[in-house]
Amino acid sequence: MTPLSLYIHIPFCRQKCIYCDFLSVCNKDHLIQPYVDALCADISASAPDCADYEVVSIFFGGGTPTMLEAKQLSRIFALLADKFCLAKDVSVTTEANPETIDASYLSQLCNAGFNRISFGVQSFDDRLLAAIGRVHSAQRAVDAVNMASAAGFDDINVDLIYALPYQSLDNFATTLDVATSLPIAHISCYALTVEEDTPLAQNPSLLAAMPDDIMDRQMYHMAREMLTQRGFEHYELSNWAKVGYACRHNVGYWTHRQYAAFGVGAHGFINNRRVCKTSNIAKYIDRDFSCRVIEKIDEVTEMAEFMMLGLRMIKGIDSTEFAVRFRRNIFDVYGAQIQKFTKQGLIYIDGAKIALTAQGLDLANTVFAEFL
C-alpha cells in the first residue's frame, strides 16, 4: 500500500502569539464542540478516497490542539483508526501548550494511542516568553515535559525559537542547557521570522531589540554544536533527534510523501495536487468540506521540490533515487546549479550523495532559490 500521512488542524488558542500568522482563533471556546463534530464528519466523508493508502503518521497541529478536552482528541483519533488503515507502528503526534495540560490529561492521551507530543516551549526565559506573548512560564514548560514522560511518552519534542527580542547568546545557551537536561528525544529550533500583518511586525521597539544577522547565525551554530555534543543528531536544517526519534511526519514532507488534511484551512498534498479546505471556521462547522486545488504539481515542479526539500536533510539527496523517480540523470537537469554551489563550497558530492556543507546550511535559502 502507498504510505500516507494525515494532518489534523485544531485552530483554537488561548492567546495569539505576537509572531504567529497561522490560522487560529482565540476566545472561541463555544465553537470547540461544534468544530469537533464537523471535523469528525469531514474525516468520515473523506476516508473512502484513501482506501488504498496506509497511514504511517498522524499530526494534530494548530492553533493549540490541547485546547480540546482529552476525550475530544481521543474521539478524533479513534475515528481515524476506524476509518483508515493505520500502520502498526504509526506515529501519532499532538502539539501542546504547556499551560493547557496536566498529568491526567497526558495519561488519557497516552492511553488513547498518542505516542508523540510536541511542546511549543520557544524559550526557558520568562522575560522573553512574556515579550512574545506566550502564556506559559519556563517552569511550567519544564513541568509539562516531566509530566509527559511520567505519563508514558518517550517521544517528546520541544520547539525552540532563537533570535528573539532581547535574547543574548548566553540566554540562548541557558535555554539549550535546560532543554537538553529534560527527558526529550527531539528538538526543533527555528529562527524567529517576522511575518507581515502580525503584532511583531508592527512593534518597532521589539523589532529593534531582535539580534542582528550575525548573532542569528551565532545562535544557530551554538545549537548545532551543543545539541550534537549532547547526543542529538542534526538530521534536518532545523531539527535534531536522538537515534531513532526523527519526526516521521515531517520527514514525510521533506521526502515528498503524500498527506491528507482535515480541519479549517488545512492543506493537503495528494495525487500531485495541493489542496486547501475553507479558512472560514463558520463555513467549516456548517459542513463545507470542499477542497480548493491550489496547485497541480507537474514534473518540473516535482523535481525542483525534490531538490529543495531533499537538501534540507543533512544526509542530502541520493542521485540514484532521483534517476529512478524521474528517469533522468540529476546532472543533466541540475548540473549547472550543482557545479556552481560545489565551487562555492555550499554543496559537496560524496558518491551518489549531494548535500549542503556547513557553510551551505547558513546560506540554504540562497541555494534553494536556484532550483526554482
PDB file of C-alpha atoms in Angstrom, residues 16-263:
ATOM      1  CA  LYS A  16      -2.300  34.614  19.932  1.00  0.00           C
ATOM      2  CA  CYS A  17       1.494  34.895  19.968  1.00  0.00           C
ATOM      3  CA  ILE A  18       2.770  38.158  18.511  1.00  0.00           C
ATOM      4  CA  TYR A  19       4.772  36.412  15.756  1.00  0.00           C
ATOM      5  CA  CYS A  20       2.102  33.906  14.680  1.00  0.00           C
ATOM      6  CA  ASP A  21       0.444  34.022  11.258  1.00  0.00           C
ATOM      7  CA  PHE A  22      -1.124  30.547  11.399  1.00  0.00           C
ATOM      8  CA  LEU A  23      -4.872  30.148  11.112  1.00  0.00           C
ATOM      9  CA  SER A  24      -6.033  30.264  14.723  1.00  0.00           C
ATOM     10  CA  VAL A  25      -8.811  31.818  16.821  1.00  0.00           C
ATOM     11  CA  CYS A  26      -8.933  32.941  20.462  1.00  0.00           C
ATOM     12  CA  ASN A  27     -11.827  33.218  22.910  1.00  0.00           C
ATOM     13  CA  LYS A  28     -13.995  30.913  20.801  1.00  0.00           C
ATOM     14  CA  ASP A  29     -14.337  28.011  23.236  1.00  0.00           C
ATOM     15  CA  HIS A  30     -18.058  27.747  22.444  1.00  0.00           C
ATOM     16  CA  LEU A  31     -17.096  26.621  18.938  1.00  0.00           C
ATOM     17  CA  ILE A  32     -14.897  23.742  20.059  1.00  0.00           C
ATOM     18  CA  GLN A  33     -17.570  21.019  20.291  1.00  0.00           C
ATOM     19  CA  PRO A  34     -19.308  22.010  17.023  1.00  0.00           C
ATOM     20  CA  TYR A  35     -15.884  22.077  15.390  1.00  0.00           C
ATOM     21  CA  VAL A  36     -15.011  18.595  16.671  1.00  0.00           C
ATOM     22  CA  ASP A  37     -18.337  17.302  15.333  1.00  0.00           C
ATOM     23  CA  ALA A  38     -17.654  18.871  11.932  1.00  0.00           C
ATOM     24  CA  LEU A  39     -14.085  17.549  11.881  1.00  0.00           C
ATOM     25  CA  CYS A  40     -15.311  14.021  12.521  1.00  0.00           C
ATOM     26  CA  ALA A  41     -17.856  14.385   9.724  1.00  0.00           C
ATOM     27  CA  ASP A  42     -15.100  15.620   7.397  1.00  0.00           C
ATOM     28  CA  ILE A  43     -12.907  12.620   8.240  1.00  0.00           C
ATOM     29  CA  SER A  44     -15.763  10.152   7.733  1.00  0.00           C
ATOM     30  CA  ALA A  45     -16.691  11.658   4.377  1.00  0.00           C
ATOM     31  CA  SER A  46     -13.133  11.727   3.040  1.00  0.00           C
ATOM     32  CA  ALA A  47     -11.761   8.418   4.299  1.00  0.00           C
ATOM     33  CA  PRO A  48     -13.099   6.265   1.416  1.00  0.00           C
ATOM     34  CA  ASP A  49     -10.904   8.226  -1.003  1.00  0.00           C
ATOM     35  CA  CYS A  50      -7.840   6.936   0.847  1.00  0.00           C
ATOM     36  CA  ALA A  51      -8.736   3.250   0.929  1.00  0.00           C
ATOM     37  CA  ASP A  52      -5.577   2.266  -0.976  1.00  0.00           C
ATOM     38  CA  TYR A  53      -3.194   4.025   1.417  1.00  0.00           C
ATOM     39  CA  GLU A  54      -1.508   3.001   4.646  1.00  0.00           C
ATOM     40  CA  VAL A  55      -1.217   5.796   7.207  1.00  0.00           C
ATOM     41  CA  VAL A  56       2.287   5.971   8.666  1.00  0.00           C
ATOM     42  CA  SER A  57       1.970   9.243  10.596  1.00  0.00           C
ATOM     43  CA  ILE A  58      -0.738  11.464  12.062  1.00  0.00           C
ATOM     44  CA  PHE A  59      -0.107  15.014  13.255  1.00  0.00           C
ATOM     45  CA  PHE A  60      -2.509  17.197  15.238  1.00  0.00           C
ATOM     46  CA  GLY A  61      -1.379  20.815  14.764  1.00  0.00           C
ATOM     47  CA  GLY A  62      -2.763  24.267  15.330  1.00  0.00           C
ATOM     48  CA  GLY A  63      -3.520  26.516  16.942  1.00  0.00           C
ATOM     49  CA  THR A  64      -3.301  24.523  20.125  1.00  0.00           C
ATOM     50  CA  PRO A  65      -4.751  21.006  19.849  1.00  0.00           C
ATOM     51  CA  THR A  66      -4.689  20.651  23.632  1.00  0.00           C
ATOM     52  CA  MET A  67      -7.311  23.375  23.906  1.00  0.00           C
ATOM     53  CA  LEU A  68      -9.620  20.412  23.263  1.00  0.00           C
ATOM     54  CA  GLU A  69     -10.510  18.078  26.097  1.00  0.00           C
ATOM     55  CA  ALA A  70      -8.532  14.848  26.098  1.00  0.00           C
ATOM     56  CA  LYS A  71     -11.717  12.896  25.335  1.00  0.00           C
ATOM     57  CA  GLN A  72     -12.311  15.067  22.261  1.00  0.00           C
ATOM     58  CA  LEU A  73      -8.822  14.443  20.874  1.00  0.00           C
ATOM     59  CA  SER A  74      -9.211  10.758  21.702  1.00  0.00           C
ATOM     60  CA  ARG A  75     -12.532  10.652  19.840  1.00  0.00           C
ATOM     61  CA  ILE A  76     -10.911  12.101  16.710  1.00  0.00           C
ATOM     62  CA  PHE A  77      -8.022   9.650  16.828  1.00  0.00           C
ATOM     63  CA  ALA A  78     -10.343   6.692  17.428  1.00  0.00           C
ATOM     64  CA  LEU A  79     -12.298   7.708  14.312  1.00  0.00           C
ATOM     65  CA  LEU A  80      -9.090   7.904  12.271  1.00  0.00           C
ATOM     66  CA  ALA A  81      -8.120   4.429  13.473  1.00  0.00           C
ATOM     67  CA  ASP A  82     -11.538   3.141  12.449  1.00  0.00           C
ATOM     68  CA  LYS A  83     -11.728   4.805   9.040  1.00  0.00           C
ATOM     69  CA  PHE A  84      -8.132   4.473   7.812  1.00  0.00           C
ATOM     70  CA  CYS A  85      -5.638   1.638   7.515  1.00  0.00           C
ATOM     71  CA  LEU A  86      -3.012   2.551  10.106  1.00  0.00           C
ATOM     72  CA  ALA A  87       0.482   1.092  10.079  1.00  0.00           C
ATOM     73  CA  LYS A  88       1.254  -0.991  13.149  1.00  0.00           C
ATOM     74  CA  ASP A  89       3.945   1.496  14.177  1.00  0.00           C
ATOM     75  CA  VAL A  90       2.035   4.636  13.154  1.00  0.00           C
ATOM     76  CA  SER A  91       3.438   7.829  14.693  1.00  0.00           C
ATOM     77  CA  VAL A  92       0.678   9.883  16.349  1.00  0.00           C
ATOM     78  CA  THR A  93       1.731  13.388  17.394  1.00  0.00           C
ATOM     79  CA  THR A  94      -0.127  16.221  19.019  1.00  0.00           C
ATOM     80  CA  GLU A  95       1.217  19.689  19.516  1.00  0.00           C
ATOM     81  CA  ALA A  96       0.637  21.048  23.016  1.00  0.00           C
ATOM     82  CA  ASN A  97       0.963  24.235  25.009  1.00  0.00           C
ATOM     83  CA  PRO A  98       2.471  23.572  28.459  1.00  0.00           C
ATOM     84  CA  GLU A  99      -0.272  25.654  30.062  1.00  0.00           C
ATOM     85  CA  THR A 100      -3.138  23.528  28.690  1.00  0.00           C
ATOM     86  CA  ILE A 101      -2.264  20.084  30.051  1.00  0.00           C
ATOM     87  CA  ASP A 102      -1.898  18.247  33.354  1.00  0.00           C
ATOM     88  CA  ALA A 103      -0.887  14.719  34.388  1.00  0.00           C
ATOM     89  CA  SER A 104      -4.388  13.279  33.948  1.00  0.00           C
ATOM     90  CA  TYR A 105      -4.779  14.841  30.515  1.00  0.00           C
ATOM     91  CA  LEU A 106      -1.467  13.404  29.331  1.00  0.00           C
ATOM     92  CA  SER A 107      -2.271   9.946  30.662  1.00  0.00           C
ATOM     93  CA  GLN A 108      -5.579   9.971  28.797  1.00  0.00           C
ATOM     94  CA  LEU A 109      -3.830  10.868  25.527  1.00  0.00           C
ATOM     95  CA  CYS A 110      -1.198   8.191  26.013  1.00  0.00           C
ATOM     96  CA  ASN A 111      -3.839   5.565  26.781  1.00  0.00           C
ATOM     97  CA  ALA A 112      -5.836   6.626  23.707  1.00  0.00           C
ATOM     98  CA  GLY A 113      -2.913   5.863  21.384  1.00  0.00           C
ATOM     99  CA  PHE A 114      -0.998   9.130  21.068  1.00  0.00           C
ATOM    100  CA  ASN A 115       2.685   8.220  21.179  1.00  0.00           C
ATOM    101  CA  ARG A 116       4.428  11.519  20.455  1.00  0.00           C
ATOM    102  CA  ILE A 117       3.920  15.013  21.888  1.00  0.00           C
ATOM    103  CA  SER A 118       5.412  18.305  20.756  1.00  0.00           C
ATOM    104  CA  PHE A 119       5.536  21.193  23.221  1.00  0.00           C
ATOM    105  CA  GLY A 120       5.680  24.766  21.971  1.00  0.00           C
ATOM    106  CA  VAL A 121       8.221  25.984  24.526  1.00  0.00           C
ATOM    107  CA  GLN A 122      10.182  28.566  22.472  1.00  0.00           C
ATOM    108  CA  SER A 123      12.358  29.675  25.409  1.00  0.00           C
ATOM    109  CA  PHE A 124      13.101  28.866  29.035  1.00  0.00           C
ATOM    110  CA  ASP A 125      13.287  32.551  29.973  1.00  0.00           C
ATOM    111  CA  ASP A 126      10.173  34.147  31.475  1.00  0.00           C
ATOM    112  CA  ARG A 127      11.028  37.642  30.262  1.00  0.00           C
ATOM    113  CA  LEU A 128      11.384  36.503  26.663  1.00  0.00           C
ATOM    114  CA  LEU A 129       8.243  34.381  26.856  1.00  0.00           C
ATOM    115  CA  ALA A 130       6.258  37.410  28.029  1.00  0.00           C
ATOM    116  CA  ALA A 131       7.743  39.569  25.269  1.00  0.00           C
ATOM    117  CA  ILE A 132       6.489  37.248  22.528  1.00  0.00           C
ATOM    118  CA  GLY A 133       3.073  36.630  24.065  1.00  0.00           C
ATOM    119  CA  ARG A 134       3.439  33.082  25.378  1.00  0.00           C
ATOM    120  CA  VAL A 135       1.003  32.160  28.168  1.00  0.00           C
ATOM    121  CA  HIS A 136       3.233  29.656  29.975  1.00  0.00           C
ATOM    122  CA  SER A 137       6.247  30.163  32.223  1.00  0.00           C
ATOM    123  CA  ALA A 138       9.614  28.462  31.893  1.00  0.00           C
ATOM    124  CA  GLN A 139       8.936  26.326  34.971  1.00  0.00           C
ATOM    125  CA  ARG A 140       5.553  25.294  33.601  1.00  0.00           C
ATOM    126  CA  ALA A 141       7.270  24.079  30.432  1.00  0.00           C
ATOM    127  CA  VAL A 142       9.755  22.018  32.461  1.00  0.00           C
ATOM    128  CA  ASP A 143       6.908  20.545  34.491  1.00  0.00           C
ATOM    129  CA  ALA A 144       4.907  19.719  31.351  1.00  0.00           C
ATOM    130  CA  VAL A 145       7.769  17.759  29.805  1.00  0.00           C
ATOM    131  CA  ASN A 146       8.347  15.825  33.007  1.00  0.00           C
ATOM    132  CA  MET A 147       4.619  15.076  33.321  1.00  0.00           C
ATOM    133  CA  ALA A 148       4.523  13.795  29.740  1.00  0.00           C
ATOM    134  CA  SER A 149       7.456  11.499  30.420  1.00  0.00           C
ATOM    135  CA  ALA A 150       5.813  10.190  33.590  1.00  0.00           C
ATOM    136  CA  ALA A 151       2.556   9.606  31.676  1.00  0.00           C
ATOM    137  CA  GLY A 152       4.342   7.256  29.265  1.00  0.00           C
ATOM    138  CA  PHE A 153       5.521   9.443  26.381  1.00  0.00           C
ATOM    139  CA  ASP A 154       9.081   8.591  25.411  1.00  0.00           C
ATOM    140  CA  ASP A 155       8.949  10.539  22.128  1.00  0.00           C
ATOM    141  CA  ILE A 156       8.792  14.162  23.293  1.00  0.00           C
ATOM    142  CA  ASN A 157       9.725  17.193  21.217  1.00  0.00           C
ATOM    143  CA  VAL A 158      10.248  20.771  22.309  1.00  0.00           C
ATOM    144  CA  ASP A 159      10.090  23.652  19.849  1.00  0.00           C
ATOM    145  CA  LEU A 160      12.595  26.438  20.482  1.00  0.00           C
ATOM    146  CA  ILE A 161      12.904  29.825  18.787  1.00  0.00           C
ATOM    147  CA  TYR A 162      16.121  31.812  18.682  1.00  0.00           C
ATOM    148  CA  ALA A 163      16.881  35.427  17.680  1.00  0.00           C
ATOM    149  CA  LEU A 164      14.067  36.577  19.961  1.00  0.00           C
ATOM    150  CA  PRO A 165      13.807  40.221  21.056  1.00  0.00           C
ATOM    151  CA  TYR A 166      16.239  40.907  23.923  1.00  0.00           C
ATOM    152  CA  GLN A 167      17.845  37.468  23.578  1.00  0.00           C
ATOM    153  CA  SER A 168      21.599  37.114  24.103  1.00  0.00           C
ATOM    154  CA  LEU A 169      23.957  34.270  23.299  1.00  0.00           C
ATOM    155  CA  ASP A 170      24.265  33.411  26.988  1.00  0.00           C
ATOM    156  CA  ASN A 171      20.491  33.402  27.330  1.00  0.00           C
ATOM    157  CA  PHE A 172      20.081  31.042  24.382  1.00  0.00           C
ATOM    158  CA  ALA A 173      22.791  28.773  25.784  1.00  0.00           C
ATOM    159  CA  THR A 174      20.804  28.546  29.028  1.00  0.00           C
ATOM    160  CA  THR A 175      17.668  27.565  27.103  1.00  0.00           C
ATOM    161  CA  LEU A 176      19.623  24.808  25.331  1.00  0.00           C
ATOM    162  CA  ASP A 177      21.047  23.679  28.684  1.00  0.00           C
ATOM    163  CA  VAL A 178      17.580  23.362  30.186  1.00  0.00           C
ATOM    164  CA  ALA A 179      16.134  21.635  27.126  1.00  0.00           C
ATOM    165  CA  THR A 180      18.858  19.001  26.991  1.00  0.00           C
ATOM    166  CA  SER A 181      18.504  18.274  30.711  1.00  0.00           C
ATOM    167  CA  LEU A 182      14.898  17.129  30.167  1.00  0.00           C
ATOM    168  CA  PRO A 183      13.624  13.657  29.126  1.00  0.00           C
ATOM    169  CA  ILE A 184      13.126  14.596  25.481  1.00  0.00           C
ATOM    170  CA  ALA A 185      14.066  12.842  22.259  1.00  0.00           C
ATOM    171  CA  HIS A 186      13.713  15.658  19.731  1.00  0.00           C
ATOM    172  CA  ILE A 187      14.340  19.395  19.447  1.00  0.00           C
ATOM    173  CA  SER A 188      13.114  21.711  16.694  1.00  0.00           C
ATOM    174  CA  CYS A 189      14.994  25.002  16.682  1.00  0.00           C
ATOM    175  CA  TYR A 190      13.958  27.868  14.399  1.00  0.00           C
ATOM    176  CA  ALA A 191      15.000  31.490  13.950  1.00  0.00           C
ATOM    177  CA  LEU A 192      12.238  33.983  14.670  1.00  0.00           C
ATOM    178  CA  THR A 193      10.649  35.107  11.410  1.00  0.00           C
ATOM    179  CA  VAL A 194       8.848  38.431  11.180  1.00  0.00           C
ATOM    180  CA  GLU A 195       5.654  37.825   9.218  1.00  0.00           C
ATOM    181  CA  GLU A 196       3.603  40.643   7.745  1.00  0.00           C
ATOM    182  CA  ASP A 197       0.387  41.664   9.495  1.00  0.00           C
ATOM    183  CA  THR A 198       1.456  40.267  12.865  1.00  0.00           C
ATOM    184  CA  PRO A 199       1.764  42.356  16.051  1.00  0.00           C
ATOM    185  CA  LEU A 200       5.518  41.767  15.996  1.00  0.00           C
ATOM    186  CA  ALA A 201       5.841  43.328  12.539  1.00  0.00           C
ATOM    187  CA  GLN A 202       4.056  46.421  13.822  1.00  0.00           C
ATOM    188  CA  ASN A 203       6.123  46.839  17.005  1.00  0.00           C
ATOM    189  CA  PRO A 204       9.242  48.954  16.290  1.00  0.00           C
ATOM    190  CA  SER A 205      10.696  48.556  19.790  1.00  0.00           C
ATOM    191  CA  LEU A 206      10.588  44.749  19.635  1.00  0.00           C
ATOM    192  CA  LEU A 207      11.970  44.721  16.106  1.00  0.00           C
ATOM    193  CA  ALA A 208      14.849  46.910  17.253  1.00  0.00           C
ATOM    194  CA  ALA A 209      15.520  44.513  20.141  1.00  0.00           C
ATOM    195  CA  MET A 210      15.951  41.488  17.869  1.00  0.00           C
ATOM    196  CA  PRO A 211      19.503  40.149  17.428  1.00  0.00           C
ATOM    197  CA  ASP A 212      21.207  41.065  14.156  1.00  0.00           C
ATOM    198  CA  ASP A 213      22.001  38.594  11.394  1.00  0.00           C
ATOM    199  CA  ILE A 214      25.457  37.877  12.786  1.00  0.00           C
ATOM    200  CA  MET A 215      24.110  36.892  16.196  1.00  0.00           C
ATOM    201  CA  ASP A 216      21.324  34.928  14.498  1.00  0.00           C
ATOM    202  CA  ARG A 217      23.963  32.764  12.826  1.00  0.00           C
ATOM    203  CA  GLN A 218      25.979  32.502  16.039  1.00  0.00           C
ATOM    204  CA  MET A 219      22.911  31.137  17.807  1.00  0.00           C
ATOM    205  CA  TYR A 220      22.346  28.590  15.031  1.00  0.00           C
ATOM    206  CA  HIS A 221      25.969  27.456  15.249  1.00  0.00           C
ATOM    207  CA  MET A 222      25.613  27.223  19.025  1.00  0.00           C
ATOM    208  CA  ALA A 223      22.574  24.985  18.649  1.00  0.00           C
ATOM    209  CA  ARG A 224      24.374  22.745  16.163  1.00  0.00           C
ATOM    210  CA  GLU A 225      27.401  22.362  18.430  1.00  0.00           C
ATOM    211  CA  MET A 226      25.654  21.982  21.791  1.00  0.00           C
ATOM    212  CA  LEU A 227      22.905  19.649  20.643  1.00  0.00           C
ATOM    213  CA  THR A 228      25.289  17.400  18.726  1.00  0.00           C
ATOM    214  CA  GLN A 229      27.610  17.185  21.732  1.00  0.00           C
ATOM    215  CA  ARG A 230      24.665  16.139  23.895  1.00  0.00           C
ATOM    216  CA  GLY A 231      23.513  13.217  21.806  1.00  0.00           C
ATOM    217  CA  PHE A 232      21.096  14.822  19.363  1.00  0.00           C
ATOM    218  CA  GLU A 233      21.727  14.046  15.698  1.00  0.00           C
ATOM    219  CA  HIS A 234      21.328  17.013  13.356  1.00  0.00           C
ATOM    220  CA  TYR A 235      19.178  15.387  10.677  1.00  0.00           C
ATOM    221  CA  GLU A 236      17.403  18.365   9.081  1.00  0.00           C
ATOM    222  CA  LEU A 237      18.142  22.068   8.756  1.00  0.00           C
ATOM    223  CA  SER A 238      16.238  22.997  11.949  1.00  0.00           C
ATOM    224  CA  ASN A 239      15.757  19.629  13.664  1.00  0.00           C
ATOM    225  CA  TRP A 240      17.767  17.400  15.987  1.00  0.00           C
ATOM    226  CA  ALA A 241      16.836  13.983  17.359  1.00  0.00           C
ATOM    227  CA  LYS A 242      18.221  11.147  19.396  1.00  0.00           C
ATOM    228  CA  VAL A 243      18.811   7.972  17.396  1.00  0.00           C
ATOM    229  CA  GLY A 244      15.530   6.568  16.113  1.00  0.00           C
ATOM    230  CA  TYR A 245      13.447   9.633  17.023  1.00  0.00           C
ATOM    231  CA  ALA A 246      13.439  11.762  13.869  1.00  0.00           C
ATOM    232  CA  CYS A 247       9.951  13.166  13.299  1.00  0.00           C
ATOM    233  CA  ARG A 248       8.399  10.675  10.900  1.00  0.00           C
ATOM    234  CA  HIS A 249       5.612  13.046   9.925  1.00  0.00           C
ATOM    235  CA  ASN A 250       7.887  15.937   8.967  1.00  0.00           C
ATOM    236  CA  VAL A 251      10.338  13.639   7.202  1.00  0.00           C
ATOM    237  CA  GLY A 252       7.351  12.756   5.035  1.00  0.00           C
ATOM    238  CA  TYR A 253       7.032  16.394   3.993  1.00  0.00           C
ATOM    239  CA  TRP A 254      10.718  16.638   3.152  1.00  0.00           C
ATOM    240  CA  THR A 255      10.673  13.414   1.132  1.00  0.00           C
ATOM    241  CA  HIS A 256       7.511  14.321  -0.813  1.00  0.00           C
ATOM    242  CA  ARG A 257       5.180  11.800   0.856  1.00  0.00           C
ATOM    243  CA  GLN A 258       1.506  12.405   0.167  1.00  0.00           C
ATOM    244  CA  TYR A 259      -0.697  13.662   3.003  1.00  0.00           C
ATOM    245  CA  ALA A 260      -4.399  14.223   3.524  1.00  0.00           C
ATOM    246  CA  ALA A 261      -5.526  17.124   5.713  1.00  0.00           C
ATOM    247  CA  PHE A 262      -8.640  17.767   7.774  1.00  0.00           C
ATOM    248  CA  GLY A 263      -9.884  20.876   9.520  1.00  0.00           C
TER     249      GLY A 263
END
